[in-house]
Short mmCIF file of C-alpha atoms and ligand atoms in Angstrom, two decimals:
data_model
loop_
_atom_site.label_atom_id
_atom_site.label_comp_id
_atom_site.label_asym_id
_atom_site.label_seq_id
_atom_site.Cartn_x
_atom_site.Cartn_y
_atom_site.Cartn_z
CA MET E 19 -4.28 -9.06 27.08
CA THR E 20 -3.88 -8.46 23.36
CA ILE E 21 -1.46 -10.71 21.57
CA MET E 22 0.50 -8.77 18.98
CA LEU E 23 0.21 -9.58 15.32
CA SER E 24 3.32 -10.70 13.52
CA ILE E 25 3.52 -9.55 9.91
CA SER E 26 5.90 -11.01 7.33
CA PRO E 27 6.38 -10.58 3.60
CA ILE E 28 5.92 -13.41 1.13
CA TYR E 29 7.84 -12.59 -2.05
CA ALA E 30 5.90 -13.00 -5.30
CA PHE E 31 6.52 -12.20 -8.98
CA SER E 32 9.42 -9.78 -9.39
CA ASP E 33 8.58 -7.14 -6.80
CA ASN E 34 5.26 -7.96 -5.07
CA TYR E 35 4.82 -8.37 -1.34
CA ILE E 36 2.00 -10.64 -0.22
CA TRP E 37 1.64 -9.92 3.51
CA CYS E 38 1.12 -12.73 6.00
CA VAL E 39 -0.43 -11.58 9.27
CA ALA E 40 -0.16 -14.21 11.98
CA ARG E 41 -1.30 -14.82 15.51
CA ASP E 42 -1.08 -18.13 17.35
CA ARG E 43 -1.12 -20.68 14.51
CA GLN E 44 -3.50 -18.70 12.30
CA ALA E 45 -2.70 -16.55 9.28
CA VAL E 46 -4.46 -13.84 7.30
CA ILE E 47 -3.07 -13.34 3.80
CA VAL E 48 -3.23 -9.94 2.12
CA ASP E 49 -3.51 -9.80 -1.70
CA PRO E 50 -2.37 -13.29 -2.76
CA GLY E 51 -1.53 -12.61 -6.41
CA ASP E 52 0.12 -16.04 -6.57
CA ALA E 53 -0.83 -19.13 -4.54
CA ALA E 54 2.42 -21.13 -4.72
CA PRO E 55 4.62 -18.92 -2.50
CA VAL E 56 1.75 -18.56 -0.01
CA LEU E 57 1.20 -22.32 0.25
CA GLU E 58 4.93 -22.79 0.70
CA HIS E 59 5.04 -20.15 3.45
CA LEU E 60 2.08 -21.69 5.29
CA LYS E 61 3.72 -25.11 5.11
CA GLU E 62 7.10 -23.84 6.31
CA THR E 63 5.64 -21.89 9.22
CA GLY E 64 2.95 -24.40 10.18
CA LEU E 65 0.29 -21.68 10.00
CA SER E 66 -3.23 -22.40 8.85
CA LEU E 67 -5.16 -20.03 6.65
CA SER E 68 -7.85 -18.14 8.55
CA ALA E 69 -8.83 -15.46 6.01
CA ILE E 70 -7.80 -13.66 2.82
CA ILE E 71 -8.15 -9.91 2.44
CA ILE E 72 -8.04 -8.10 -0.91
CA THR E 73 -7.35 -4.43 -1.68
CA HIS E 74 -8.27 -4.28 -5.38
CA HIS E 75 -9.00 -6.37 -8.45
CA HIS E 76 -5.62 -6.41 -10.25
CA PHE E 77 -4.37 -9.89 -11.16
CA ASP E 78 -1.15 -9.61 -9.15
CA HIS E 79 -3.35 -9.17 -6.04
CA VAL E 80 -6.13 -11.72 -6.62
CA GLY E 81 -4.60 -14.32 -8.98
CA GLY E 82 -3.86 -16.84 -6.21
CA ILE E 83 -7.25 -16.85 -4.46
CA GLU E 84 -8.80 -19.77 -6.32
CA LEU E 85 -5.94 -22.17 -5.73
CA LEU E 86 -5.77 -21.20 -2.06
CA LEU E 87 -9.50 -21.90 -1.73
CA LYS E 88 -8.95 -25.32 -3.27
CA GLU E 89 -6.44 -26.11 -0.53
CA TYR E 90 -8.40 -24.32 2.21
CA PRO E 91 -12.10 -24.50 1.28
CA ASN E 92 -14.55 -22.21 3.09
CA THR E 93 -11.90 -19.60 3.87
CA PRO E 94 -13.53 -16.16 4.12
CA VAL E 95 -12.30 -13.80 1.40
CA TYR E 96 -12.85 -10.13 2.21
CA GLY E 97 -12.58 -7.48 -0.46
CA PRO E 98 -14.15 -4.56 -2.30
CA GLN E 99 -17.17 -4.43 -4.57
CA ASN E 100 -15.78 -5.60 -7.92
CA GLN E 101 -15.97 -8.34 -10.55
CA CYS E 102 -13.78 -10.79 -8.63
CA GLU E 103 -16.11 -13.73 -7.95
CA SER E 104 -13.94 -15.36 -5.29
CA ILE E 105 -14.59 -12.53 -2.83
CA ASN E 106 -17.36 -13.75 -0.51
CA HIS E 107 -17.45 -10.83 1.98
CA ARG E 108 -17.89 -7.44 0.28
CA LEU E 109 -16.68 -4.38 2.15
CA LYS E 110 -17.24 -0.64 1.90
CA HIS E 111 -15.84 2.51 3.48
CA ASN E 112 -15.94 2.53 7.29
CA ASP E 113 -16.89 -1.13 7.60
CA SER E 114 -15.02 -2.94 10.32
CA LEU E 115 -13.97 -6.56 10.45
CA THR E 116 -12.31 -8.73 13.05
CA LEU E 117 -9.24 -10.69 11.95
CA LEU E 118 -7.28 -12.84 14.41
CA GLY E 119 -9.06 -11.07 17.27
CA HIS E 120 -8.08 -7.60 16.01
CA THR E 121 -10.45 -5.01 14.58
CA PHE E 122 -9.63 -3.52 11.17
CA THR E 123 -11.36 -0.54 9.62
CA VAL E 124 -11.93 -0.32 5.88
CA LEU E 125 -11.01 2.85 4.02
CA ALA E 126 -12.23 3.44 0.47
CA VAL E 127 -9.20 4.78 -1.42
CA PRO E 128 -10.10 5.03 -5.14
CA GLY E 129 -7.51 6.29 -7.63
CA HIS E 130 -5.21 3.44 -8.71
CA THR E 131 -8.47 1.54 -9.34
CA LEU E 132 -12.02 2.58 -8.49
CA ASP E 133 -12.63 -0.41 -6.21
CA HIS E 134 -9.46 0.08 -4.12
CA ILE E 135 -9.81 -0.24 -0.34
CA ALA E 136 -7.28 -0.26 2.52
CA TYR E 137 -7.32 -1.97 5.92
CA PHE E 138 -6.31 -0.08 9.07
CA HIS E 139 -5.78 -1.43 12.57
CA ALA E 140 -4.91 0.51 15.72
CA ASP E 141 -5.12 -0.32 19.41
CA SER E 142 -3.40 0.92 22.54
CA ASN E 143 -0.96 -2.01 22.74
CA SER E 144 0.70 -1.99 19.33
CA THR E 145 1.88 0.14 16.43
CA PRO E 146 -0.97 1.00 14.03
CA VAL E 147 -0.84 -0.82 10.70
CA LEU E 148 -2.22 -0.07 7.26
CA PHE E 149 -2.46 -2.46 4.31
CA CYS E 150 -2.86 -0.14 1.37
CA GLY E 151 -2.14 -2.27 -1.73
CA ASP E 152 -1.14 -0.02 -4.63
CA THR E 153 -2.41 3.30 -3.24
CA LEU E 154 0.40 4.73 -1.11
CA PHE E 155 3.85 3.31 -1.86
CA ALA E 156 7.03 3.89 0.09
CA GLY E 157 8.14 7.21 -1.41
CA GLY E 158 5.40 7.29 -4.04
CA CYS E 159 1.85 6.34 -5.01
CA GLY E 160 0.09 4.04 -7.46
CA ARG E 161 -0.56 4.90 -11.07
CA LEU E 162 -4.00 6.19 -11.96
CA PHE E 163 -5.41 3.34 -14.02
CA GLU E 164 -9.07 4.07 -13.29
CA GLY E 165 -9.47 7.05 -10.99
CA THR E 166 -8.88 10.79 -11.38
CA PRO E 167 -6.04 12.76 -9.78
CA GLU E 168 -8.62 14.34 -7.49
CA GLN E 169 -9.83 10.92 -6.26
CA MET E 170 -6.26 9.79 -5.59
CA LEU E 171 -5.43 13.06 -3.80
CA ASN E 172 -8.49 12.63 -1.57
CA SER E 173 -7.54 9.01 -0.87
CA LEU E 174 -3.98 9.94 0.05
CA GLN E 175 -5.26 12.74 2.29
CA LEU E 176 -7.42 10.21 4.11
CA ILE E 177 -4.37 7.97 4.59
CA GLN E 178 -2.02 10.74 5.66
CA ALA E 179 -4.43 11.73 8.42
CA LEU E 180 -3.75 8.37 10.13
CA PRO E 181 -1.37 8.36 13.14
CA ALA E 182 2.23 9.34 12.32
CA ASP E 183 3.57 6.07 13.76
CA THR E 184 1.41 3.93 11.42
CA ASN E 185 3.37 1.20 9.64
CA ILE E 186 2.51 1.31 5.94
CA TYR E 187 2.40 -2.10 4.25
CA CYS E 188 2.18 -1.52 0.51
CA ALA E 189 2.30 -4.30 -2.08
CA HIS E 190 5.45 -3.59 -4.12
CA GLU E 191 9.15 -2.94 -3.64
CA TYR E 192 9.27 0.27 -5.70
CA THR E 193 11.00 2.36 -3.07
CA LEU E 194 14.36 3.19 -4.68
CA SER E 195 12.87 4.24 -8.00
CA ASN E 196 10.18 6.23 -6.20
CA LEU E 197 12.81 8.01 -4.11
CA LYS E 198 14.86 8.78 -7.22
CA PHE E 199 11.85 10.62 -8.60
CA ALA E 200 11.21 12.28 -5.23
CA LEU E 201 14.76 13.65 -5.31
CA ALA E 202 14.16 15.14 -8.76
CA VAL E 203 11.16 16.95 -7.24
CA GLU E 204 12.85 18.03 -4.00
CA PRO E 205 16.63 17.91 -4.47
CA GLN E 206 17.25 19.94 -1.30
CA ASN E 207 15.13 17.73 1.00
CA GLN E 208 17.62 16.43 3.60
CA ASP E 209 15.21 13.89 5.08
CA LEU E 210 14.83 12.50 1.57
CA GLN E 211 18.60 12.34 1.02
CA ALA E 212 18.98 10.44 4.29
CA ARG E 213 16.13 8.11 3.38
CA ILE E 214 17.72 7.26 0.03
CA ALA E 215 21.02 6.35 1.70
CA SER E 216 19.22 4.15 4.21
CA ALA E 217 16.98 2.48 1.58
CA LYS E 218 20.01 1.75 -0.60
CA SER E 219 21.79 -0.12 2.18
CA THR E 220 18.58 -1.98 3.05
CA ARG E 221 18.27 -3.16 -0.55
CA GLU E 222 21.97 -4.01 -0.77
CA ALA E 223 21.38 -6.31 2.21
CA ASN E 224 18.50 -7.85 0.22
CA LEU E 225 15.91 -6.72 2.79
CA PRO E 226 12.51 -5.13 2.13
CA THR E 227 12.17 -1.37 2.60
CA VAL E 228 8.50 -2.01 3.43
CA PRO E 229 6.80 -1.34 5.82
CA SER E 230 7.57 2.34 5.93
CA GLN E 231 6.32 4.75 8.59
CA MET E 232 3.78 7.49 7.98
CA ALA E 233 6.02 10.10 9.66
CA LEU E 234 8.79 9.38 7.13
CA GLU E 235 6.33 9.44 4.22
CA LEU E 236 5.11 12.87 5.31
CA LEU E 237 8.69 14.18 5.24
CA THR E 238 9.83 12.57 1.98
CA ASN E 239 6.97 11.40 -0.28
CA PRO E 240 6.21 14.16 -2.81
CA PHE E 241 2.66 12.88 -3.35
CA LEU E 242 1.89 13.72 0.30
CA ARG E 243 3.63 17.11 0.00
CA THR E 244 1.77 18.92 -2.77
CA GLU E 245 0.96 21.77 -0.40
CA TYR E 246 4.68 22.52 0.10
CA SER E 247 6.11 25.38 -1.99
CA THR E 248 9.15 23.26 -2.94
CA VAL E 249 6.93 20.65 -4.63
CA GLU E 250 4.62 23.26 -6.15
CA HIS E 251 7.58 25.18 -7.59
CA SER E 252 9.19 22.05 -9.06
CA VAL E 253 5.97 20.88 -10.70
CA ALA E 254 5.33 24.35 -12.12
CA THR E 255 8.87 24.51 -13.53
CA HIS E 256 8.58 21.03 -15.03
CA THR E 257 5.18 21.49 -16.65
CA GLY E 258 5.53 25.17 -17.47
CA LEU E 259 2.09 25.70 -15.96
CA LYS E 260 1.02 27.93 -13.12
CA HIS E 261 -1.04 25.69 -10.87
CA ARG E 262 -3.83 27.28 -8.98
CA ASN E 263 -4.73 24.52 -6.59
CA GLN E 264 -3.44 21.37 -4.94
CA LYS E 265 -5.43 19.13 -7.30
CA ASP E 266 -3.64 20.59 -10.36
CA ILE E 267 -0.27 20.28 -8.65
CA PHE E 268 -1.02 16.65 -7.79
CA ALA E 269 -2.13 15.91 -11.37
CA GLY E 270 1.04 17.54 -12.75
CA LEU E 271 3.21 15.61 -10.31
CA ARG E 272 1.58 12.26 -11.13
CA LYS E 273 1.93 12.92 -14.89
CA TRP E 274 5.61 13.85 -14.39
CA LYS E 275 6.21 10.57 -12.55
CA ASP E 276 4.43 8.58 -15.31
CA ASP E 277 6.91 9.98 -17.85
CA PHE E 278 9.95 9.87 -15.57
ZN1 LIG Y 25 -2.73 -2.67 -8.80
#
């Protein structure tokens, strides 16, 4: 029998989610940008740290590793090929790793950064989960600090091919501002209008809008909808350019969001 994973957010900085994945008394921590809230969470819940997994090298995702290792020496730290010295298990696309008795598959998703990876788990007993850092956000996607629009488009296409019931655990609460932009792109999208109303009441209740579900992202996230004529038309109107392919539409959309 598989014991289900329980996944809870640890709040960090102003809008980061550090995810705590737990089973029995063991925890895996995803992207600990800050150690203090993680240590506090482990203490409060009585969990012990079994592993750390990292999606990319940005400080708000790796800044807490060293202090956590001081408290919990010899903890395995899984992550991508990058300059971060605290990572002691380097992963690449299609690698698999076992965490808390569950198998996760690594997806290389360059774009936000070049080293960015995501962790996907699916089995027949539970809802699939994806930890995707700053690649796919609820209602949006990460900025292109290192990669090209084409790399990010390919990465998002890889992610959107995952099962529609996948729970998407991204690393920031950016949902309302992402959805505001999405509405500027697709003002007539009724699924989007409904999502905004629901996200607003979630935030008013001080609850996270993350995880989101892939099915909802496919209906409302403009960055997953660049093949729809509504998105194409909006981007063309905004940029004044006639886009010939999905890559150009995606690049125009991302640029529009950067300036929004
Ligand atoms: Zn980042």
